[in-house]
Amino acid sequence: MPELPEVEVTRRGLLPHVVGRRIAGVTVRHRGLRWPVEPELEARLTGRVIGRIERRGKYLLLECLPADTRPDADGDDAAPGWLLVHLGMTGTLRVYPDAPAAGAHDHLDLELVPADPAGSADAGARMVLRFRDPRRFGAIIWTPLPEASLPEHPLLRRLGIEPFDPRFDGAWFHRLTRGRSVAIKQALLAGDIVVGVGNIYCSESLFRAGIRPTTPAGRISLPRYEKLAAAVRETLTEAIARGGSTLRDFVGSDGSTGYFQLDCLVYDRAGEPCRVCGTPIRQIVQGQRSTFYCPHCQH
């Protein structure tokens, strides 16, 4: 499943190609995603200009500015809105200068042209932003909420803090886990304390912090949480720099694969020697997800 690093890699890859372009056309081939794509989406998006691309947790947020910005314009079509995109388990969002014929799992295309009508005559300036999702657990959702109200969207309001938020530190972890008996691995995955630390990055962060994944979250001290907060940021930063992790389907906006998984310290290395102490890495199952750890380095 694409996690925070993969979504952030996608966001950064889209920025130079998508921001400032006008949506000349929308093609929806399959509406049956995690939540049905609304019938009005084509009409809502066509003609709008993509302003910014933000990320909240594992959601991409595409700002869609109205085509008509005259002072006397009114109605929903005259107000900015946002397209929320979730990649689900197997989704990708790619840019094509010359889009190939759509396949069975290519569910949505946005045809993009220069916002300046004078530039649209250049056929080479046209491109397609394509959403592909073989398992259809992803989502494409329109919301007219203004930016100030966007955090209150039902899909966003319960998300935890961003790992790169200056407020995220050991004290944040420590305060929100007091009295919690759930294992720290499960607390990390839940996303209500901090977002984006998916299964791979949980195992890697806990190893770097020297914390066993089965340790009850409420029993971890403040100094150890300081190490964990630093490890989370370090792990995610490295993953983003390496293009994320490609275990099955994920590719970036240009089709390139990530390679963080090639240098994982514990993830998917059951039975192999720990890169630090040589002890065989162990694998257990927590919440139906595989967890990897070193029984010597993590306690």
PDB file of C-alpha atoms in Angstrom:
ATOM      1  CA  MET A   1       0.000   0.000   0.000  1.00  0.00           C
ATOM      2  CA  PRO A   2       1.397   3.444  -0.849  1.00  0.00           C
ATOM      3  CA  GLU A   3       2.261   5.165   2.429  1.00  0.00           C
ATOM      4  CA  LEU A   4       3.400   8.695   3.218  1.00  0.00           C
ATOM      5  CA  PRO A   5       6.768   8.462   1.392  1.00  0.00           C
ATOM      6  CA  GLU A   6       5.165   7.098  -1.776  1.00  0.00           C
ATOM      7  CA  VAL A   7       2.405   9.714  -1.711  1.00  0.00           C
ATOM      8  CA  GLU A   8       4.932  12.493  -1.094  1.00  0.00           C
ATOM      9  CA  VAL A   9       7.123  11.212  -3.947  1.00  0.00           C
ATOM     10  CA  THR A  10       4.046  11.286  -6.194  1.00  0.00           C
ATOM     11  CA  ARG A  11       3.183  14.828  -5.072  1.00  0.00           C
ATOM     12  CA  ARG A  12       6.658  16.154  -5.755  1.00  0.00           C
ATOM     13  CA  GLY A  13       6.771  14.449  -9.133  1.00  0.00           C
ATOM     14  CA  LEU A  14       3.479  16.022 -10.191  1.00  0.00           C
ATOM     15  CA  LEU A  15       4.295  19.592  -9.170  1.00  0.00           C
ATOM     16  CA  PRO A  16       6.329  20.721 -12.210  1.00  0.00           C
ATOM     17  CA  HIS A  17       3.936  19.124 -14.706  1.00  0.00           C
ATOM     18  CA  VAL A  18       0.484  19.748 -13.275  1.00  0.00           C
ATOM     19  CA  VAL A  19       0.376  22.963 -11.243  1.00  0.00           C
ATOM     20  CA  GLY A  20      -0.923  25.927 -13.245  1.00  0.00           C
ATOM     21  CA  ARG A  21      -2.553  23.809 -15.945  1.00  0.00           C
ATOM     22  CA  ARG A  22      -6.173  23.896 -16.995  1.00  0.00           C
ATOM     23  CA  ILE A  23      -8.336  20.778 -16.984  1.00  0.00           C
ATOM     24  CA  ALA A  24      -9.583  20.588 -20.558  1.00  0.00           C
ATOM     25  CA  GLY A  25     -11.407  17.296 -20.163  1.00  0.00           C
ATOM     26  CA  VAL A  26     -12.230  14.544 -17.693  1.00  0.00           C
ATOM     27  CA  THR A  27     -12.742  10.888 -18.538  1.00  0.00           C
ATOM     28  CA  VAL A  28     -14.107   8.558 -15.874  1.00  0.00           C
ATOM     29  CA  ARG A  29     -14.102   4.911 -16.953  1.00  0.00           C
ATOM     30  CA  HIS A  30     -14.957   3.216 -13.682  1.00  0.00           C
ATOM     31  CA  ARG A  31     -16.847   4.951 -10.886  1.00  0.00           C
ATOM     32  CA  GLY A  32     -16.769   1.982  -8.507  1.00  0.00           C
ATOM     33  CA  LEU A  33     -13.755   2.899  -6.402  1.00  0.00           C
ATOM     34  CA  ARG A  34     -13.658   2.756  -2.597  1.00  0.00           C
ATOM     35  CA  TRP A  35     -16.352   5.414  -2.696  1.00  0.00           C
ATOM     36  CA  PRO A  36     -18.266   5.887  -5.977  1.00  0.00           C
ATOM     37  CA  VAL A  37     -16.999   8.718  -8.157  1.00  0.00           C
ATOM     38  CA  GLU A  38     -19.785  11.282  -8.291  1.00  0.00           C
ATOM     39  CA  PRO A  39     -21.633  11.686 -11.617  1.00  0.00           C
ATOM     40  CA  GLU A  40     -21.028  15.450 -11.605  1.00  0.00           C
ATOM     41  CA  LEU A  41     -17.234  15.204 -11.359  1.00  0.00           C
ATOM     42  CA  GLU A  42     -16.601  15.824 -15.057  1.00  0.00           C
ATOM     43  CA  ALA A  43     -18.689  18.995 -15.047  1.00  0.00           C
ATOM     44  CA  ARG A  44     -17.195  20.225 -11.760  1.00  0.00           C
ATOM     45  CA  LEU A  45     -13.588  19.869 -12.895  1.00  0.00           C
ATOM     46  CA  THR A  46     -13.619  20.779 -16.576  1.00  0.00           C
ATOM     47  CA  GLY A  47     -12.207  24.252 -17.132  1.00  0.00           C
ATOM     48  CA  ARG A  48     -10.673  24.594 -13.680  1.00  0.00           C
ATOM     49  CA  VAL A  49      -6.974  25.293 -13.132  1.00  0.00           C
ATOM     50  CA  ILE A  50      -4.880  23.226 -10.741  1.00  0.00           C
ATOM     51  CA  GLY A  51      -3.400  25.606  -8.198  1.00  0.00           C
ATOM     52  CA  ARG A  52      -1.463  23.681  -5.580  1.00  0.00           C
ATOM     53  CA  ILE A  53      -0.894  20.049  -4.678  1.00  0.00           C
ATOM     54  CA  GLU A  54      -0.757  19.395  -0.952  1.00  0.00           C
ATOM     55  CA  ARG A  55      -0.591  16.205   1.072  1.00  0.00           C
ATOM     56  CA  ARG A  56      -2.376  15.266   4.292  1.00  0.00           C
ATOM     57  CA  GLY A  57      -1.358  11.849   5.551  1.00  0.00           C
ATOM     58  CA  LYS A  58      -1.850   9.532   2.584  1.00  0.00           C
ATOM     59  CA  TYR A  59      -4.241  11.895   0.782  1.00  0.00           C
ATOM     60  CA  LEU A  60      -3.188  14.092  -2.123  1.00  0.00           C
ATOM     61  CA  LEU A  61      -5.088  17.378  -2.189  1.00  0.00           C
ATOM     62  CA  LEU A  62      -5.320  19.084  -5.581  1.00  0.00           C
ATOM     63  CA  GLU A  63      -6.524  22.670  -5.405  1.00  0.00           C
ATOM     64  CA  CYS A  64      -8.870  23.340  -8.325  1.00  0.00           C
ATOM     65  CA  LEU A  65      -9.340  27.027  -9.051  1.00  0.00           C
ATOM     66  CA  PRO A  66     -12.404  28.295 -10.904  1.00  0.00           C
ATOM     67  CA  ALA A  67     -12.082  29.096 -14.580  1.00  0.00           C
ATOM     68  CA  ASP A  68     -14.105  32.283 -14.101  1.00  0.00           C
ATOM     69  CA  THR A  69     -12.408  34.562 -11.588  1.00  0.00           C
ATOM     70  CA  ARG A  70     -14.400  37.696 -12.392  1.00  0.00           C
ATOM     71  CA  PRO A  71     -15.539  39.656  -9.315  1.00  0.00           C
ATOM     72  CA  ASP A  72     -19.205  39.198 -10.268  1.00  0.00           C
ATOM     73  CA  ALA A  73     -18.932  35.431 -10.656  1.00  0.00           C
ATOM     74  CA  ASP A  74     -20.988  33.465  -8.158  1.00  0.00           C
ATOM     75  CA  GLY A  75     -22.144  29.949  -7.356  1.00  0.00           C
ATOM     76  CA  ASP A  76     -20.165  26.775  -6.558  1.00  0.00           C
ATOM     77  CA  ASP A  77     -18.410  26.885  -9.907  1.00  0.00           C
ATOM     78  CA  ALA A  78     -16.935  30.283  -9.029  1.00  0.00           C
ATOM     79  CA  ALA A  79     -15.320  29.091  -5.785  1.00  0.00           C
ATOM     80  CA  PRO A  80     -12.113  27.116  -5.334  1.00  0.00           C
ATOM     81  CA  GLY A  81     -12.470  23.451  -4.489  1.00  0.00           C
ATOM     82  CA  TRP A  82     -10.279  20.445  -3.807  1.00  0.00           C
ATOM     83  CA  LEU A  83      -9.870  17.032  -5.371  1.00  0.00           C
ATOM     84  CA  LEU A  84      -8.946  14.475  -2.717  1.00  0.00           C
ATOM     85  CA  VAL A  85      -7.025  11.503  -4.100  1.00  0.00           C
ATOM     86  CA  HIS A  86      -6.196   8.366  -2.120  1.00  0.00           C
ATOM     87  CA  LEU A  87      -4.050   5.720  -3.814  1.00  0.00           C
ATOM     88  CA  GLY A  88      -5.570   2.850  -1.833  1.00  0.00           C
ATOM     89  CA  MET A  89      -3.497  -0.340  -1.916  1.00  0.00           C
ATOM     90  CA  THR A  90      -2.422  -0.382  -5.556  1.00  0.00           C
ATOM     91  CA  GLY A  91      -3.109   3.082  -6.939  1.00  0.00           C
ATOM     92  CA  THR A  92      -0.801   5.314  -8.961  1.00  0.00           C
ATOM     93  CA  LEU A  93      -1.146   8.811 -10.381  1.00  0.00           C
ATOM     94  CA  ARG A  94       1.001   9.328 -13.463  1.00  0.00           C
ATOM     95  CA  VAL A  95       1.609  12.075 -15.996  1.00  0.00           C
ATOM     96  CA  TYR A  96       1.811  11.182 -19.697  1.00  0.00           C
ATOM     97  CA  PRO A  97       2.811  13.592 -22.485  1.00  0.00           C
ATOM     98  CA  ASP A  98       1.412  11.004 -24.887  1.00  0.00           C
ATOM     99  CA  ALA A  99      -0.931   8.747 -22.958  1.00  0.00           C
ATOM    100  CA  PRO A 100      -1.057   5.108 -24.060  1.00  0.00           C
ATOM    101  CA  ALA A 101      -4.416   3.472 -24.679  1.00  0.00           C
ATOM    102  CA  ALA A 102      -6.248   3.048 -21.393  1.00  0.00           C
ATOM    103  CA  GLY A 103      -6.108  -0.373 -19.789  1.00  0.00           C
ATOM    104  CA  ALA A 104      -8.651  -2.211 -17.671  1.00  0.00           C
ATOM    105  CA  HIS A 105      -7.424  -0.596 -14.450  1.00  0.00           C
ATOM    106  CA  ASP A 106      -7.056   2.984 -15.737  1.00  0.00           C
ATOM    107  CA  HIS A 107     -10.077   4.557 -14.079  1.00  0.00           C
ATOM    108  CA  LEU A 108      -9.745   8.296 -14.598  1.00  0.00           C
ATOM    109  CA  ASP A 109      -7.926  10.733 -16.901  1.00  0.00           C
ATOM    110  CA  LEU A 110      -7.561  14.477 -16.576  1.00  0.00           C
ATOM    111  CA  GLU A 111      -6.537  16.143 -19.831  1.00  0.00           C
ATOM    112  CA  LEU A 112      -4.328  19.111 -18.971  1.00  0.00           C
ATOM    113  CA  VAL A 113      -3.428  22.069 -21.156  1.00  0.00           C
ATOM    114  CA  PRO A 114      -1.664  25.370 -20.470  1.00  0.00           C
ATOM    115  CA  ALA A 115      -3.885  27.757 -18.537  1.00  0.00           C
ATOM    116  CA  ASP A 116      -3.081  30.431 -21.125  1.00  0.00           C
ATOM    117  CA  PRO A 117      -5.374  29.684 -24.096  1.00  0.00           C
ATOM    118  CA  ALA A 118      -2.689  30.951 -26.453  1.00  0.00           C
ATOM    119  CA  GLY A 119      -0.444  28.080 -25.411  1.00  0.00           C
ATOM    120  CA  SER A 120      -3.028  25.350 -25.949  1.00  0.00           C
ATOM    121  CA  ALA A 121      -2.430  25.358 -29.694  1.00  0.00           C
ATOM    122  CA  ASP A 122       0.825  23.526 -29.040  1.00  0.00           C
ATOM    123  CA  ALA A 123      -0.181  19.859 -29.150  1.00  0.00           C
ATOM    124  CA  GLY A 124       2.967  18.921 -27.267  1.00  0.00           C
ATOM    125  CA  ALA A 125       1.834  21.006 -24.338  1.00  0.00           C
ATOM    126  CA  ARG A 126      -1.131  18.716 -23.706  1.00  0.00           C
ATOM    127  CA  MET A 127      -0.736  15.889 -21.222  1.00  0.00           C
ATOM    128  CA  VAL A 128      -2.820  13.397 -19.297  1.00  0.00           C
ATOM    129  CA  LEU A 129      -2.911  12.825 -15.552  1.00  0.00           C
ATOM    130  CA  ARG A 130      -4.073   9.216 -15.146  1.00  0.00           C
ATOM    131  CA  PHE A 131      -5.317   7.406 -12.043  1.00  0.00           C
ATOM    132  CA  ARG A 132      -4.749   3.656 -12.123  1.00  0.00           C
ATOM    133  CA  ASP A 133      -5.847   1.253  -9.378  1.00  0.00           C
ATOM    134  CA  PRO A 134      -6.100  -2.504 -10.030  1.00  0.00           C
ATOM    135  CA  ARG A 135      -7.825  -3.288  -6.709  1.00  0.00           C
ATOM    136  CA  ARG A 136     -10.067  -0.189  -6.657  1.00  0.00           C
ATOM    137  CA  PHE A 137      -9.473   0.654  -3.002  1.00  0.00           C
ATOM    138  CA  GLY A 138      -8.406   4.167  -3.942  1.00  0.00           C
ATOM    139  CA  ALA A 139     -10.630   7.231  -4.020  1.00  0.00           C
ATOM    140  CA  ILE A 140     -11.291  10.363  -6.093  1.00  0.00           C
ATOM    141  CA  ILE A 141     -13.454  12.812  -4.142  1.00  0.00           C
ATOM    142  CA  TRP A 142     -14.483  16.385  -4.893  1.00  0.00           C
ATOM    143  CA  THR A 143     -15.102  18.821  -2.054  1.00  0.00           C
ATOM    144  CA  PRO A 144     -16.008  22.536  -2.302  1.00  0.00           C
ATOM    145  CA  LEU A 145     -14.709  23.226   1.212  1.00  0.00           C
ATOM    146  CA  PRO A 146     -12.520  26.335   1.521  1.00  0.00           C
ATOM    147  CA  GLU A 147      -8.948  25.755   2.594  1.00  0.00           C
ATOM    148  CA  ALA A 148      -9.579  26.874   6.174  1.00  0.00           C
ATOM    149  CA  SER A 149     -12.299  24.216   6.560  1.00  0.00           C
ATOM    150  CA  LEU A 150     -10.500  21.435   4.712  1.00  0.00           C
ATOM    151  CA  PRO A 151      -9.048  19.853   7.905  1.00  0.00           C
ATOM    152  CA  GLU A 152     -12.652  19.242   9.009  1.00  0.00           C
ATOM    153  CA  HIS A 153     -13.462  17.059   6.022  1.00  0.00           C
ATOM    154  CA  PRO A 154     -14.745  13.692   7.364  1.00  0.00           C
ATOM    155  CA  LEU A 155     -11.796  11.839   5.814  1.00  0.00           C
ATOM    156  CA  LEU A 156      -9.195  14.205   7.279  1.00  0.00           C
ATOM    157  CA  ARG A 157     -10.453  15.357  10.657  1.00  0.00           C
ATOM    158  CA  ARG A 158      -9.325  12.309  12.653  1.00  0.00           C
ATOM    159  CA  LEU A 159      -5.828  12.102  11.222  1.00  0.00           C
ATOM    160  CA  GLY A 160      -2.899  12.484  13.589  1.00  0.00           C
ATOM    161  CA  ILE A 161      -0.114  15.002  13.346  1.00  0.00           C
ATOM    162  CA  GLU A 162       2.238  15.085  10.356  1.00  0.00           C
ATOM    163  CA  PRO A 163       5.653  13.562  11.163  1.00  0.00           C
ATOM    164  CA  PHE A 164       7.427  16.653   9.811  1.00  0.00           C
ATOM    165  CA  ASP A 165       5.303  19.055  11.844  1.00  0.00           C
ATOM    166  CA  PRO A 166       7.540  20.966  14.290  1.00  0.00           C
ATOM    167  CA  ARG A 167       5.158  19.987  17.102  1.00  0.00           C
ATOM    168  CA  PHE A 168       5.845  16.280  16.569  1.00  0.00           C
ATOM    169  CA  ASP A 169       8.379  15.099  19.121  1.00  0.00           C
ATOM    170  CA  GLY A 170       8.822  12.624  21.937  1.00  0.00           C
ATOM    171  CA  ALA A 171       6.609  14.647  24.263  1.00  0.00           C
ATOM    172  CA  TRP A 172       3.754  14.412  21.735  1.00  0.00           C
ATOM    173  CA  PHE A 173       4.126  10.622  21.591  1.00  0.00           C
ATOM    174  CA  HIS A 174       4.455  10.331  25.362  1.00  0.00           C
ATOM    175  CA  ARG A 175       1.403  12.451  26.155  1.00  0.00           C
ATOM    176  CA  LEU A 176      -0.940  10.650  23.744  1.00  0.00           C
ATOM    177  CA  THR A 177       0.040   7.131  24.797  1.00  0.00           C
ATOM    178  CA  ARG A 178      -0.399   7.401  28.569  1.00  0.00           C
ATOM    179  CA  GLY A 179      -2.651   4.625  29.784  1.00  0.00           C
ATOM    180  CA  ARG A 180      -2.632   2.796  26.439  1.00  0.00           C
ATOM    181  CA  SER A 181      -1.891  -0.927  26.569  1.00  0.00           C
ATOM    182  CA  VAL A 182      -1.858  -1.451  22.788  1.00  0.00           C
ATOM    183  CA  ALA A 183       1.498  -2.494  21.313  1.00  0.00           C
ATOM    184  CA  ILE A 184       3.561   0.420  20.040  1.00  0.00           C
ATOM    185  CA  LYS A 185       3.591  -1.043  16.512  1.00  0.00           C
ATOM    186  CA  GLN A 186      -0.217  -0.956  16.430  1.00  0.00           C
ATOM    187  CA  ALA A 187      -0.297   2.534  17.920  1.00  0.00           C
ATOM    188  CA  LEU A 188       1.980   3.756  15.140  1.00  0.00           C
ATOM    189  CA  LEU A 189      -0.085   2.112  12.406  1.00  0.00           C
ATOM    190  CA  ALA A 190      -3.376   3.523  13.697  1.00  0.00           C
ATOM    191  CA  GLY A 191      -2.558   7.012  12.394  1.00  0.00           C
ATOM    192  CA  ASP A 192      -4.320   8.928  15.161  1.00  0.00           C
ATOM    193  CA  ILE A 193      -1.048   9.905  16.880  1.00  0.00           C
ATOM    194  CA  VAL A 194       1.094  10.453  13.800  1.00  0.00           C
ATOM    195  CA  VAL A 195       0.165   9.822  10.163  1.00  0.00           C
ATOM    196  CA  GLY A 196       1.972   8.008   7.382  1.00  0.00           C
ATOM    197  CA  VAL A 197       4.083   5.498   9.317  1.00  0.00           C
ATOM    198  CA  GLY A 198       3.028   2.422   7.350  1.00  0.00           C
ATOM    199  CA  ASN A 199       4.010  -1.168   7.973  1.00  0.00           C
ATOM    200  CA  ILE A 200       7.499  -1.014   6.453  1.00  0.00           C
ATOM    201  CA  TYR A 201       8.307   2.262   8.135  1.00  0.00           C
ATOM    202  CA  CYS A 202       6.968   1.096  11.524  1.00  0.00           C
ATOM    203  CA  SER A 203       9.384  -1.835  11.616  1.00  0.00           C
ATOM    204  CA  GLU A 204      12.289   0.296  10.432  1.00  0.00           C
ATOM    205  CA  SER A 205      11.607   3.185  12.830  1.00  0.00           C
ATOM    206  CA  LEU A 206      11.215   0.917  15.846  1.00  0.00           C
ATOM    207  CA  PHE A 207      14.488  -0.815  15.015  1.00  0.00           C
ATOM    208  CA  ARG A 208      16.339   2.494  14.750  1.00  0.00           C
ATOM    209  CA  ALA A 209      14.879   3.550  18.098  1.00  0.00           C
ATOM    210  CA  GLY A 210      15.738   0.218  19.741  1.00  0.00           C
ATOM    211  CA  ILE A 211      12.128  -0.451  20.783  1.00  0.00           C
ATOM    212  CA  ARG A 212      10.544  -3.903  20.510  1.00  0.00           C
ATOM    213  CA  PRO A 213       7.302  -3.666  18.496  1.00  0.00           C
ATOM    214  CA  THR A 214       5.264  -5.587  21.096  1.00  0.00           C
ATOM    215  CA  THR A 215       6.035  -3.123  23.913  1.00  0.00           C
ATOM    216  CA  PRO A 216       2.845  -1.545  25.309  1.00  0.00           C
ATOM    217  CA  ALA A 217       2.718   2.064  24.123  1.00  0.00           C
ATOM    218  CA  GLY A 218       1.910   3.347  27.603  1.00  0.00           C
ATOM    219  CA  ARG A 219       5.050   1.820  29.118  1.00  0.00           C
ATOM    220  CA  ILE A 220       7.566   3.604  26.899  1.00  0.00           C
ATOM    221  CA  SER A 221       9.430   6.448  28.588  1.00  0.00           C
ATOM    222  CA  LEU A 222       9.778  10.006  27.335  1.00  0.00           C
ATOM    223  CA  PRO A 223      13.510   9.607  26.449  1.00  0.00           C
ATOM    224  CA  ARG A 224      12.706   6.518  24.372  1.00  0.00           C
ATOM    225  CA  TYR A 225       9.870   8.340  22.635  1.00  0.00           C
ATOM    226  CA  GLU A 226      12.326  11.115  21.781  1.00  0.00           C
ATOM    227  CA  LYS A 227      14.413   8.486  19.996  1.00  0.00           C
ATOM    228  CA  LEU A 228      11.344   7.101  18.248  1.00  0.00           C
ATOM    229  CA  ALA A 229      10.172  10.500  16.983  1.00  0.00           C
ATOM    230  CA  ALA A 230      13.644  11.148  15.569  1.00  0.00           C
ATOM    231  CA  ALA A 231      13.725   7.655  14.027  1.00  0.00           C
ATOM    232  CA  VAL A 232      10.335   8.164  12.364  1.00  0.00           C
ATOM    233  CA  ARG A 233      11.459  11.414  10.732  1.00  0.00           C
ATOM    234  CA  GLU A 234      14.798   9.927   9.718  1.00  0.00           C
ATOM    235  CA  THR A 235      13.218   6.811   8.211  1.00  0.00           C
ATOM    236  CA  LEU A 236      10.565   8.714   6.256  1.00  0.00           C
ATOM    237  CA  THR A 237      13.085  11.285   5.032  1.00  0.00           C
ATOM    238  CA  GLU A 238      15.337   8.525   3.668  1.00  0.00           C
ATOM    239  CA  ALA A 239      12.377   6.735   2.091  1.00  0.00           C
ATOM    240  CA  ILE A 240      11.268   9.886   0.266  1.00  0.00           C
ATOM    241  CA  ALA A 241      14.819  10.500  -0.969  1.00  0.00           C
ATOM    242  CA  ARG A 242      14.898   6.951  -2.372  1.00  0.00           C
ATOM    243  CA  GLY A 243      11.611   7.233  -4.205  1.00  0.00           C
ATOM    244  CA  GLY A 244       9.605   5.300  -1.614  1.00  0.00           C
ATOM    245  CA  SER A 245       9.258   1.522  -1.558  1.00  0.00           C
ATOM    246  CA  THR A 246       8.079  -0.596  -4.476  1.00  0.00           C
ATOM    247  CA  LEU A 247       7.001  -4.034  -3.291  1.00  0.00           C
ATOM    248  CA  ARG A 248       4.415  -4.709  -5.986  1.00  0.00           C
ATOM    249  CA  ASP A 249       2.575  -1.961  -7.863  1.00  0.00           C
ATOM    250  CA  PHE A 250       3.856   1.424  -6.778  1.00  0.00           C
ATOM    251  CA  VAL A 251       5.549   3.703  -9.295  1.00  0.00           C
ATOM    252  CA  GLY A 252       6.063   7.450  -9.143  1.00  0.00           C
ATOM    253  CA  SER A 253       4.400  10.011 -11.393  1.00  0.00           C
ATOM    254  CA  ASP A 254       7.013   9.324 -14.090  1.00  0.00           C
ATOM    255  CA  GLY A 255       6.786   5.530 -13.839  1.00  0.00           C
ATOM    256  CA  SER A 256       9.984   5.078 -11.827  1.00  0.00           C
ATOM    257  CA  THR A 257      10.077   2.585  -8.959  1.00  0.00           C
ATOM    258  CA  GLY A 258      11.215   3.254  -5.403  1.00  0.00           C
ATOM    259  CA  TYR A 259      14.173   1.458  -3.874  1.00  0.00           C
ATOM    260  CA  PHE A 260      14.069   2.097  -0.119  1.00  0.00           C
ATOM    261  CA  GLN A 261      13.097  -1.562   0.400  1.00  0.00           C
ATOM    262  CA  LEU A 262      16.483  -2.681  -0.947  1.00  0.00           C
ATOM    263  CA  ASP A 263      18.288  -1.318   2.102  1.00  0.00           C
ATOM    264  CA  CYS A 264      15.793  -2.080   4.871  1.00  0.00           C
ATOM    265  CA  LEU A 265      17.430  -2.960   8.171  1.00  0.00           C
ATOM    266  CA  VAL A 266      14.757  -5.424   9.343  1.00  0.00           C
ATOM    267  CA  TYR A 267      11.686  -5.376   7.082  1.00  0.00           C
ATOM    268  CA  ASP A 268      11.282  -8.590   5.047  1.00  0.00           C
ATOM    269  CA  ARG A 269      14.597  -9.945   6.384  1.00  0.00           C
ATOM    270  CA  ALA A 270      13.301 -12.759   8.605  1.00  0.00           C
ATOM    271  CA  GLY A 271      16.117 -15.209   9.421  1.00  0.00           C
ATOM    272  CA  GLU A 272      18.818 -12.968   8.017  1.00  0.00           C
ATOM    273  CA  PRO A 273      21.481 -11.548  10.338  1.00  0.00           C
ATOM    274  CA  CYS A 274      20.894  -8.153  11.910  1.00  0.00           C
ATOM    275  CA  ARG A 275      23.049  -5.584  10.152  1.00  0.00           C
ATOM    276  CA  VAL A 276      24.135  -4.286  13.570  1.00  0.00           C
ATOM    277  CA  CYS A 277      24.625  -7.311  15.856  1.00  0.00           C
ATOM    278  CA  GLY A 278      24.273 -10.380  13.607  1.00  0.00           C
ATOM    279  CA  THR A 279      21.308 -11.883  15.489  1.00  0.00           C
ATOM    280  CA  PRO A 280      18.719 -13.462  13.128  1.00  0.00           C
ATOM    281  CA  ILE A 281      15.811 -11.118  12.413  1.00  0.00           C
ATOM    282  CA  ARG A 282      12.456 -12.411  13.669  1.00  0.00           C
ATOM    283  CA  GLN A 283       9.043 -12.130  12.062  1.00  0.00           C
ATOM    284  CA  ILE A 284       5.741 -12.041  13.936  1.00  0.00           C
ATOM    285  CA  VAL A 285       2.179 -11.084  13.004  1.00  0.00           C
ATOM    286  CA  GLN A 286       0.462  -8.114  14.647  1.00  0.00           C
ATOM    287  CA  GLY A 287      -3.017  -7.150  13.571  1.00  0.00           C
ATOM    288  CA  GLN A 288      -2.697  -9.362  10.474  1.00  0.00           C
ATOM    289  CA  ARG A 289       0.425  -7.476   9.385  1.00  0.00           C
ATOM    290  CA  SER A 290       3.964  -8.855   9.377  1.00  0.00           C
ATOM    291  CA  THR A 291       6.382  -7.264  11.837  1.00  0.00           C
ATOM    292  CA  PHE A 292      10.156  -7.664  11.700  1.00  0.00           C
ATOM    293  CA  TYR A 293      12.586  -6.936  14.527  1.00  0.00           C
ATOM    294  CA  CYS A 294      15.914  -7.833  16.084  1.00  0.00           C
ATOM    295  CA  PRO A 295      15.468  -9.571  19.468  1.00  0.00           C
ATOM    296  CA  HIS A 296      18.878  -8.317  20.621  1.00  0.00           C
ATOM    297  CA  CYS A 297      18.866  -4.683  19.482  1.00  0.00           C
ATOM    298  CA  GLN A 298      15.202  -4.040  20.349  1.00  0.00           C
ATOM    299  CA  HIS A 299      14.056  -4.435  23.918  1.00  0.00           C
TER     300      HIS A 299
END
